[in-house]
């Protein structure tokens, strides 16, 4: 497993589910993707876009597909590949009769981690993932969704993987939990681990991932740096005591994209420097400036723009 | 094998802690219902052909077996039919019932798809998942076996002041039967019937002791197959008229001797071995197939 090989190499990945009665459904349609080691990669798409199918292929659950996939330099279903992989599935369904520690030990041992190492790493991981200590030795059946999610994330790391697949890791978590997971992801990045992150919570992706791919109807419609995807032109948001018509005319002279939304004037500008004359313009028209901010297009804006254009729906 | 043992260990742990009932219901009730439905629905020509097939397999003449019954005394008849019916039918129940129980459990349980993805992401062979769950469930049913054994001893001792070893083996066979189903329940993370299984074992043993001729159990090891469900079977069969007769016919043809199952008899040995192998192979094969499907 040479460290020089990419963590993931996917070329022309296609998966068709044959429903027997209906026309074969292409879930994945020629995906090309490469993940370098040590990066946190966001894999976005609306429900049914094919994200989970991709993860199932890459973690060896689905073995029947077309195209080329290499996970840590090996075929996805191979022992070598799975040895280096950790997984948080989208839906967690642990054995309810086992305790959190027992589940950690079960998955750790299945992954080949020696018992003595587990006795140290299990408490560390449970702590790191924010599962309260009084829950460690309780059966997980009555656990809340948030507790299960924290346990699931810990389980995904118990095999000391190089590459971690996290399917909706912040789902079911409260704001504190989401923050902990984001911090954990950044820790993993610092430790040199590679993270493949499926998430609907685009703000989390935006704060943790360096690169993303947007999947729509089985095809990657956009991938690259988040900043590169966002519109180059930023927006200026301003609120004034009044909105004189002359002010809007002057602003429209500056930009061809000016709108008033709920009392906030939104002006698309070419560069941040373009906002400099705005305070004096407001003053000239007899109004007072209450709020002024420069905003870049968010990942959510990018996602909606791209996915909306592709399918016309929301994620 | 190591992974299989790990899974078996967690299976045992889950099994000893769970309180499910569905497995027992499915594994014990549905098989009998299904067998009757099959017998009822079988066209006469197919039925006759099947009789000949089984008889030929044993090198026996079905008519000869029937004549033996007709010529015997009532006691002989009762003894013969009781023994033959329950021991033979249990073999069929084992195969058919297990299949139904597994399918019923698997098809109604969405949990499989979810947990399997997690387990299969570990660097372990797929077969170890099936094998581990199977072994684990087998071990879990030791509780049932032990309970039934103790109960059988107590019951028989109370009646006859001597032990009934047939009940011991019968309990074991029955426990193995339900363990196949239980294995899948654990694999699919549903409840395993350790508690209810023990209760059911009590009930089955009690029924058997009330209705079965225990003299046969002392003389023939094959009677071990009948001592739990067999009691229920013998209560049901006479109440089914012609339909019930078919069940008796089948059983007689599988065990054509009045001393039922003679281990020295090659035909019986071959039958028992084939049925056992088919039973286990079918169960494991089906599990593997379902595992692959559910993983997707």
XYZ file of N, CA, C and O in Angstrom, chain A residues 96-243:
592
model
N -28.816 -4.069 19.627
C -29.301 -3.312 20.781
C -28.978 -3.934 22.117
O -29.067 -3.269 23.151
N -28.573 -5.197 22.112
C -28.315 -5.865 23.385
C -26.870 -5.721 23.829
O -26.499 -6.164 24.898
N -26.049 -5.154 22.968
C -24.647 -4.969 23.339
C -24.437 -3.560 23.885
O -25.175 -2.636 23.540
N -23.414 -3.403 24.708
C -23.085 -2.077 25.220
C -22.227 -1.346 24.193
O -21.711 -1.957 23.247
N -22.065 -0.063 24.423
C -21.262 0.735 23.490
C -19.833 0.193 23.404
O -19.258 0.066 22.321
N -19.278 -0.152 24.551
C -17.910 -0.673 24.564
C -17.841 -2.011 23.829
O -16.908 -2.278 23.056
N -18.849 -2.853 24.055
C -18.852 -4.164 23.389
C -18.944 -4.015 21.870
O -18.312 -4.767 21.120
N -19.725 -3.045 21.440
C -19.843 -2.828 19.992
C -18.517 -2.327 19.422
O -18.071 -2.766 18.357
N -17.894 -1.447 20.152
C -16.576 -0.961 19.715
C -15.582 -2.128 19.624
O -14.823 -2.246 18.662
N -15.604 -2.971 20.649
C -14.663 -4.105 20.662
C -14.980 -5.097 19.548
O -14.077 -5.634 18.903
N -16.275 -5.316 19.314
C -16.674 -6.241 18.246
C -16.131 -5.765 16.894
O -15.482 -6.528 16.165
N -16.382 -4.503 16.583
C -15.933 -3.991 15.286
C -14.405 -3.874 15.229
O -13.800 -4.107 14.187
N -13.820 -3.534 16.348
C -12.365 -3.455 16.386
C -11.731 -4.808 16.130
O -10.776 -4.937 15.360
N -12.281 -5.833 16.764
C -11.720 -7.176 16.587
C -11.986 -7.686 15.181
O -11.143 -8.368 14.591
N -13.167 -7.372 14.637
C -13.426 -7.776 13.254
C -12.445 -7.095 12.307
O -12.133 -7.617 11.241
N -11.985 -5.953 12.720
C -11.025 -5.226 11.888
C -9.591 -5.703 12.134
O -8.657 -5.253 11.479
N -9.438 -6.565 13.120
C -8.113 -7.133 13.362
C -7.282 -6.381 14.377
O -6.074 -6.603 14.476
N -7.912 -5.504 15.145
C -7.162 -4.763 16.168
C -7.004 -5.660 17.401
O -7.994 -6.226 17.875
N -5.786 -5.812 17.912
C -5.582 -6.667 19.090
C -6.360 -6.139 20.305
O -6.535 -4.933 20.462
N -6.796 -7.078 21.131
C -7.599 -6.737 22.311
C -6.913 -5.691 23.203
O -7.553 -4.752 23.680
N -5.604 -5.909 23.416
C -4.908 -5.011 24.350
C -4.895 -3.576 23.825
O -4.968 -2.618 24.607
N -4.816 -3.432 22.498
C -4.821 -2.075 21.951
C -6.221 -1.464 22.074
O -6.372 -0.263 22.268
N -7.231 -2.328 21.954
C -8.607 -1.824 22.059
C -8.900 -1.293 23.456
O -9.660 -0.331 23.613
N -8.318 -1.924 24.450
C -8.610 -1.470 25.818
C -8.144 -0.032 26.021
O -8.695 0.696 26.852
N -7.157 0.401 25.274
C -6.724 1.800 25.349
C -7.512 2.684 24.390
O -7.951 3.776 24.748
N -7.675 2.195 23.168
C -8.233 3.069 22.136
C -9.744 3.278 22.266
O -10.251 4.349 21.912
N -10.465 2.284 22.768
C -11.928 2.426 22.834
C -12.347 3.601 23.727
O -13.124 4.459 23.288
N -11.847 3.682 24.969
C -12.235 4.847 25.786
C -11.803 6.170 25.149
O -12.549 7.158 25.197
N -10.635 6.152 24.534
C -10.162 7.401 23.896
C -11.101 7.843 22.782
O -11.472 9.010 22.680
N -11.492 6.871 21.954
C -12.350 7.215 20.817
C -13.743 7.640 21.269
O -14.328 8.577 20.722
N -14.276 6.945 22.268
C -15.612 7.307 22.752
C -15.592 8.713 23.345
O -16.533 9.490 23.165
N -14.515 9.023 24.036
C -14.368 10.372 24.585
C -14.248 11.394 23.461
O -14.914 12.443 23.464
N -13.435 11.048 22.515
C -13.170 11.964 21.402
C -14.445 12.247 20.605
O -14.626 13.346 20.080
N -15.313 11.245 20.518
C -16.551 11.414 19.744
C -17.695 11.950 20.595
O -18.828 12.073 20.106
N -17.418 12.225 21.852
C -18.401 12.927 22.670
C -19.475 12.056 23.286
O -20.522 12.562 23.704
N -19.243 10.745 23.368
C -20.235 9.892 24.035
C -19.951 9.921 25.533
O -18.860 9.570 25.973
N -20.958 10.320 26.292
C -20.775 10.483 27.738
C -20.326 9.170 28.375
O -20.801 8.091 28.010
N -19.443 9.280 29.347
C -18.831 8.082 29.920
C -19.846 7.163 30.595
O -19.678 5.947 30.602
N -20.928 7.757 31.142
C -21.901 6.895 31.814
C -22.704 6.038 30.826
O -23.470 5.170 31.222
N -22.532 6.297 29.537
C -23.236 5.497 28.538
C -22.377 4.371 27.968
O -22.887 3.510 27.247
N -21.136 4.371 28.293
C -20.219 3.413 27.663
C -20.610 1.967 27.925
O -20.468 1.131 27.060
N -21.039 1.699 29.145
C -21.334 0.309 29.505
C -22.831 0.039 29.591
O -23.259 -0.889 30.265
N -23.593 0.892 28.894
C -25.039 0.649 28.801
C -25.371 0.045 27.454
O -24.696 0.310 26.462
N -26.434 -0.774 27.415
C -26.863 -1.336 26.140
C -27.321 -0.218 25.214
O -27.941 0.755 25.659
N -27.031 -0.384 23.946
C -27.262 0.733 23.032
C -28.698 0.786 22.509
O -29.075 1.757 21.855
N -29.477 -0.247 22.800
C -30.869 -0.257 22.331
C -31.619 1.027 22.624
O -32.251 1.602 21.727
N -31.574 1.515 23.861
C -32.322 2.741 24.169
C -31.563 4.036 23.841
O -32.043 5.107 24.188
N -30.438 3.958 23.215
C -29.666 5.164 22.905
C -30.468 6.109 22.011
O -31.231 5.674 21.143
N -30.243 7.403 22.206
C -30.845 8.387 21.311
C -30.115 8.363 19.970
O -29.027 7.786 19.852
N -30.718 9.004 18.971
C -30.075 9.027 17.651
C -28.708 9.696 17.720
O -27.759 9.267 17.069
N -28.632 10.733 18.520
C -27.367 11.442 18.637
C -26.289 10.582 19.270
O -25.132 10.582 18.835
N -26.686 9.810 20.293
C -25.713 8.925 20.949
C -25.246 7.837 19.990
O -24.058 7.505 19.918
N -26.196 7.287 19.231
C -25.823 6.259 18.255
C -24.881 6.831 17.203
O -23.943 6.164 16.751
N -25.152 8.065 16.818
C -24.314 8.692 15.804
C -22.889 8.858 16.318
O -21.921 8.588 15.607
N -22.765 9.282 17.552
C -21.428 9.445 18.147
C -20.718 8.088 18.237
O -19.519 7.980 17.942
N -21.492 7.076 18.630
C -20.914 5.735 18.699
C -20.497 5.272 17.300
O -19.419 4.680 17.127
N -21.351 5.543 16.331
C -21.043 5.130 14.957
C -19.759 5.761 14.442
O -18.957 5.106 13.765
N -19.576 7.005 14.767
C -18.345 7.681 14.325
C -17.136 7.052 15.013
O -16.097 6.807 14.393
N -17.307 6.753 16.298
C -16.205 6.099 17.024
C -15.896 4.735 16.411
O -14.724 4.359 16.257
N -16.943 4.002 16.061
C -16.740 2.678 15.457
C -15.993 2.799 14.127
O -15.143 1.970 13.795
N -16.306 3.846 13.387
C -15.646 4.008 12.081
C -14.138 4.226 12.235
O -13.385 4.003 11.295
N -13.731 4.651 13.408
C -12.307 4.929 13.626
C -11.583 3.845 14.413
O -10.361 3.899 14.573
N -12.347 2.856 14.902
C -11.743 1.884 15.822
C -10.713 1.000 15.129
O -9.801 0.480 15.781
N -10.828 0.848 13.839
C -9.854 0.031 13.116
C -8.624 0.805 12.684
O -7.824 0.290 11.898
N -8.477 2.016 13.201
C -7.345 2.887 12.873
C -7.164 3.002 11.361
O -6.091 2.719 10.812
N -8.228 3.418 10.665
C -8.185 3.433 9.199
C -7.398 4.614 8.644
O -7.256 5.646 9.290
N -6.909 4.418 7.429
C -6.272 5.521 6.711
C -7.317 6.363 5.993
O -7.138 7.560 5.800
N -8.368 5.693 5.577
C -9.424 6.348 4.797
C -10.753 6.090 5.494
O -11.107 4.937 5.767
N -11.477 7.165 5.799
C -12.734 7.025 6.521
C -13.884 7.508 5.641
O -13.837 8.622 5.104
N -14.885 6.658 5.498
C -16.099 7.042 4.785
C -17.148 7.411 5.827
O -17.541 6.573 6.639
N -17.578 8.641 5.797
C -18.586 9.101 6.762
C -19.828 9.518 5.993
O -19.806 10.484 5.232
N -20.901 8.758 6.195
C -22.149 9.041 5.505
C -23.059 9.808 6.473
O -23.585 9.225 7.417
N -23.208 11.058 6.228
C -24.017 11.936 7.078
C -23.579 11.875 8.552
O -24.369 11.542 9.435
N -22.354 12.227 8.864
C -21.887 12.104 10.250
C -22.530 13.084 11.211
O -22.560 12.831 12.412
N -23.027 14.207 10.711
C -23.599 15.184 11.642
C -25.116 15.104 11.697
O -25.746 15.893 12.402
N -25.675 14.148 10.967
C -27.126 13.969 11.065
C -27.455 13.558 12.497
O -26.697 12.845 13.137
N -28.572 14.000 12.995
C -29.068 13.648 14.334
C -28.291 14.288 15.483
O -28.559 13.987 16.639
N -27.313 15.109 15.160
C -26.531 15.709 16.249
C -27.003 17.134 16.536
O -27.426 17.857 15.621
N -26.909 17.496 17.796
C -27.238 18.870 18.174
C -26.063 19.772 17.773
O -25.012 19.286 17.332
N -26.229 21.091 17.925
C -25.147 21.990 17.491
C -23.804 21.697 18.144
O -22.758 21.793 17.493
N -23.852 21.299 19.413
C -22.591 20.978 20.087
C -21.949 19.756 19.436
O -20.740 19.725 19.167
N -22.777 18.767 19.172
C -22.271 17.552 18.540
C -21.727 17.819 17.152
O -20.695 17.260 16.756
N -22.423 18.652 16.412
C -21.943 18.990 15.064
C -20.591 19.679 15.132
O -19.694 19.411 14.338
N -20.462 20.527 16.101
C -19.184 21.237 16.270
C -18.074 20.245 16.616
O -16.959 20.321 16.090
N -18.405 19.280 17.495
C -17.404 18.278 17.880
C -16.967 17.451 16.674
O -15.782 17.144 16.513
N -17.951 17.111 15.834
C -17.611 16.301 14.657
C -16.749 17.107 13.697
O -15.772 16.592 13.134
N -17.098 18.375 13.537
C -16.274 19.217 12.645
C -14.846 19.300 13.164
O -13.875 19.192 12.406
N -14.725 19.473 14.489
C -13.377 19.529 15.071
C -12.653 18.202 14.881
O -11.441 18.164 14.610
N -13.414 17.113 15.033
C -12.826 15.794 14.859
C -12.310 15.615 13.430
O -11.209 15.090 13.203
N -13.097 16.076 12.469
C -12.683 15.962 11.068
C -11.387 16.731 10.825
O -10.476 16.246 10.139
N -11.319 17.899 11.408
C -10.103 18.696 11.221
C -8.911 18.036 11.915
O -7.787 18.080 11.415
N -9.181 17.377 13.056
C -8.122 16.603 13.730
C -7.636 15.472 12.832
O -6.435 15.218 12.727
N -8.593 14.788 12.226
C -8.227 13.677 11.345
C -7.366 14.170 10.184
O -6.425 13.499 9.770
N -7.734 15.324 9.686
C -6.949 15.895 8.583
C -5.520 16.178 9.051
O -4.552 15.888 8.346
N -5.415 16.710 10.269
C -4.079 17.007 10.802
C -3.271 15.720 11.008
O -2.055 15.706 10.895
N -3.990 14.636 11.317
C -3.304 13.347 11.516
C -2.959 12.681 10.191
O -2.380 11.589 10.176
N -3.367 13.310 9.107
C -3.013 12.773 7.794
C -3.999 11.760 7.245
O -3.722 11.090 6.246
N -5.146 11.620 7.899
C -6.129 10.668 7.405
C -6.944 11.298 6.273
O -7.086 12.515 6.200
N -7.482 10.437 5.443
C -8.318 10.892 4.346
C -9.775 10.650 4.732
O -10.114 9.596 5.265
N -10.609 11.635 4.471
C -12.021 11.506 4.836
C -12.885 11.739 3.603
O -12.716 12.735 2.896
N -13.765 10.788 3.372
C -14.738 10.901 2.282
C -16.071 11.182 2.957
O -16.637 10.323 3.638
N -16.565 12.385 2.784
C -17.694 12.853 3.594
C -18.951 13.023 2.735
O -18.993 13.854 1.833
N -19.963 12.228 3.042
C -21.290 12.422 2.442
C -22.095 13.257 3.412
O -22.221 12.881 4.571
N -22.637 14.355 2.956
C -23.431 15.141 3.899
C -24.417 16.033 3.168
O -24.154 16.524 2.077
N -25.568 16.191 3.816
C -26.537 17.155 3.323
C -26.333 18.517 3.986
O -26.870 19.513 3.536
N -25.614 18.491 5.104
C -25.408 19.734 5.839
C -24.239 20.487 5.211
O -23.080 20.308 5.571
N -24.596 21.318 4.248
C -23.560 21.929 3.423
C -22.680 22.888 4.209
O -21.507 23.081 3.870
N -23.232 23.456 5.260
C -22.405 24.370 6.046
C -21.269 23.608 6.719
O -20.148 24.113 6.857
N -21.551 22.351 7.132
C -20.493 21.525 7.727
C -19.437 21.180 6.696
O -18.229 21.201 6.976
N -19.909 20.837 5.511
C -18.975 20.496 4.433
C -18.095 21.700 4.112
O -16.880 21.585 3.942
N -18.741 22.840 4.054
C -18.031 24.066 3.692
C -16.915 24.374 4.681
O -15.855 24.870 4.311
N -17.175 24.038 5.955
C -16.189 24.388 6.979
C -15.073 23.358 7.111
O -14.074 23.623 7.782
N -15.286 22.172 6.560
C -14.289 21.122 6.788
C -13.599 20.627 5.522
O -12.460 20.145 5.600
N -14.288 20.700 4.400
C -13.734 20.066 3.193
C -12.944 21.072 2.364
O -13.307 22.239 2.250
N -11.887 20.557 1.766
C -11.135 21.405 0.858
C -11.705 21.292 -0.546
O -11.746 22.262 -1.298
N -12.131 20.085 -0.898
C -12.696 19.879 -2.239
C -14.029 19.154 -2.112
O -14.255 18.408 -1.149
N -14.867 19.361 -3.089
C -16.154 18.662 -3.111
C -16.460 18.207 -4.536
O -15.897 18.711 -5.513
N -17.358 17.220 -4.598
C -17.943 16.835 -5.886
C -19.448 16.840 -5.700
O -19.945 16.460 -4.632
N -20.144 17.289 -6.706
C -21.611 17.301 -6.642
C -22.133 16.248 -7.607
O -21.819 16.270 -8.802
N -22.884 15.330 -7.040
C -23.408 14.207 -7.807
C -24.884 14.470 -8.100
O -25.658 14.832 -7.202
N -25.264 14.281 -9.329
C -26.658 14.477 -9.699
C -27.047 13.406 -10.710
O -26.419 13.281 -11.768
N -28.046 12.630 -10.360
C -28.529 11.545 -11.220
C -27.387 10.635 -11.679
O -27.291 10.266 -12.856
N -26.523 10.314 -10.747
C -25.466 9.356 -11.039
C -24.261 9.924 -11.754
O -23.335 9.176 -12.089
N -24.258 11.209 -12.017
C -23.112 11.812 -12.700
C -22.540 12.940 -11.846
O -23.290 13.644 -11.167
N -21.238 13.107 -11.911
C -20.625 14.232 -11.208
C -20.763 15.456 -12.100
O -20.219 15.494 -13.210
N -21.520 16.418 -11.627
C -21.771 17.597 -12.452
C -20.791 18.725 -12.126
O -20.689 19.685 -12.878
N -20.128 18.618 -11.003
C -19.143 19.649 -10.658
C -18.209 19.087 -9.605
O -18.648 18.391 -8.690
N -16.937 19.343 -9.720
C -16.016 18.980 -8.645
C -14.820 19.917 -8.647
O -14.458 20.487 -9.676
N -14.259 20.090 -7.480
C -13.102 20.965 -7.366
C -13.077 21.668 -6.028
O -13.781 21.284 -5.092
N -12.241 22.709 -5.943
C -12.176 23.495 -4.709
C -13.478 24.239 -4.506
O -14.083 24.734 -5.461
N -13.882 24.348 -3.250
C -15.128 25.054 -2.964
C -15.031 26.502 -3.428
O -15.939 27.037 -4.057
N -13.904 27.114 -3.118
C -13.754 28.518 -3.494
C -13.795 28.690 -5.010
O -14.345 29.653 -5.531
N -13.261 27.721 -5.694
C -13.260 27.789 -7.145
C -14.654 27.650 -7.730
O -14.938 28.161 -8.814
N -15.501 26.944 -7.008
C -16.860 26.738 -7.510
C -17.732 27.966 -7.310
O -18.666 28.206 -8.063
N -17.442 28.696 -6.228
C -18.285 29.847 -5.914
C -18.107 30.933 -6.978
O -17.057 31.028 -7.597
N -19.167 31.710 -7.147
C -19.048 32.826 -8.083
C -17.908 33.738 -7.657
O -17.743 34.036 -6.475
N -17.139 34.142 -8.621
C -16.018 35.021 -8.311
C -16.539 36.344 -7.768
O -15.983 36.934 -6.853
N -17.648 36.776 -8.340
C -18.172 38.078 -7.918
C -18.866 37.960 -6.569
O -19.792 37.178 -6.405
N -18.420 38.702 -5.576
C -19.099 38.684 -4.273
C -20.345 39.570 -4.273
O -20.586 40.327 -5.219
N -21.097 39.460 -3.215
C -22.296 40.284 -3.042
C -22.072 41.254 -1.882
O -21.452 40.897 -0.882
N -22.652 42.462 -2.045
C -22.692 43.397 -0.925
C -24.120 43.430 -0.411
O -25.064 43.569 -1.185
N -24.276 43.222 0.881
C -25.592 43.321 1.522
C -25.599 44.612 2.336
O -24.693 44.824 3.145
N -26.600 45.477 2.109
C -26.652 46.701 2.929
C -28.079 47.008 3.331
O -29.033 46.704 2.596
N -28.193 47.530 4.535
C -29.477 47.991 5.033
C -29.347 49.482 5.342
O -28.341 49.909 5.926
N -30.380 50.237 4.939
C -30.363 51.687 5.174
C -31.659 52.092 5.848
O -32.630 51.321 5.865
N -31.680 53.330 6.407
C -32.910 53.790 7.087
C -34.055 53.917 6.089
O -35.195 53.590 6.393
N -33.769 54.377 4.899
C -34.760 54.430 3.819
C -34.083 53.940 2.544
O -32.860 53.794 2.504
N -34.932 53.675 1.533
C -34.356 53.225 0.255
C -34.787 54.216 -0.832
O -35.771 54.005 -1.555
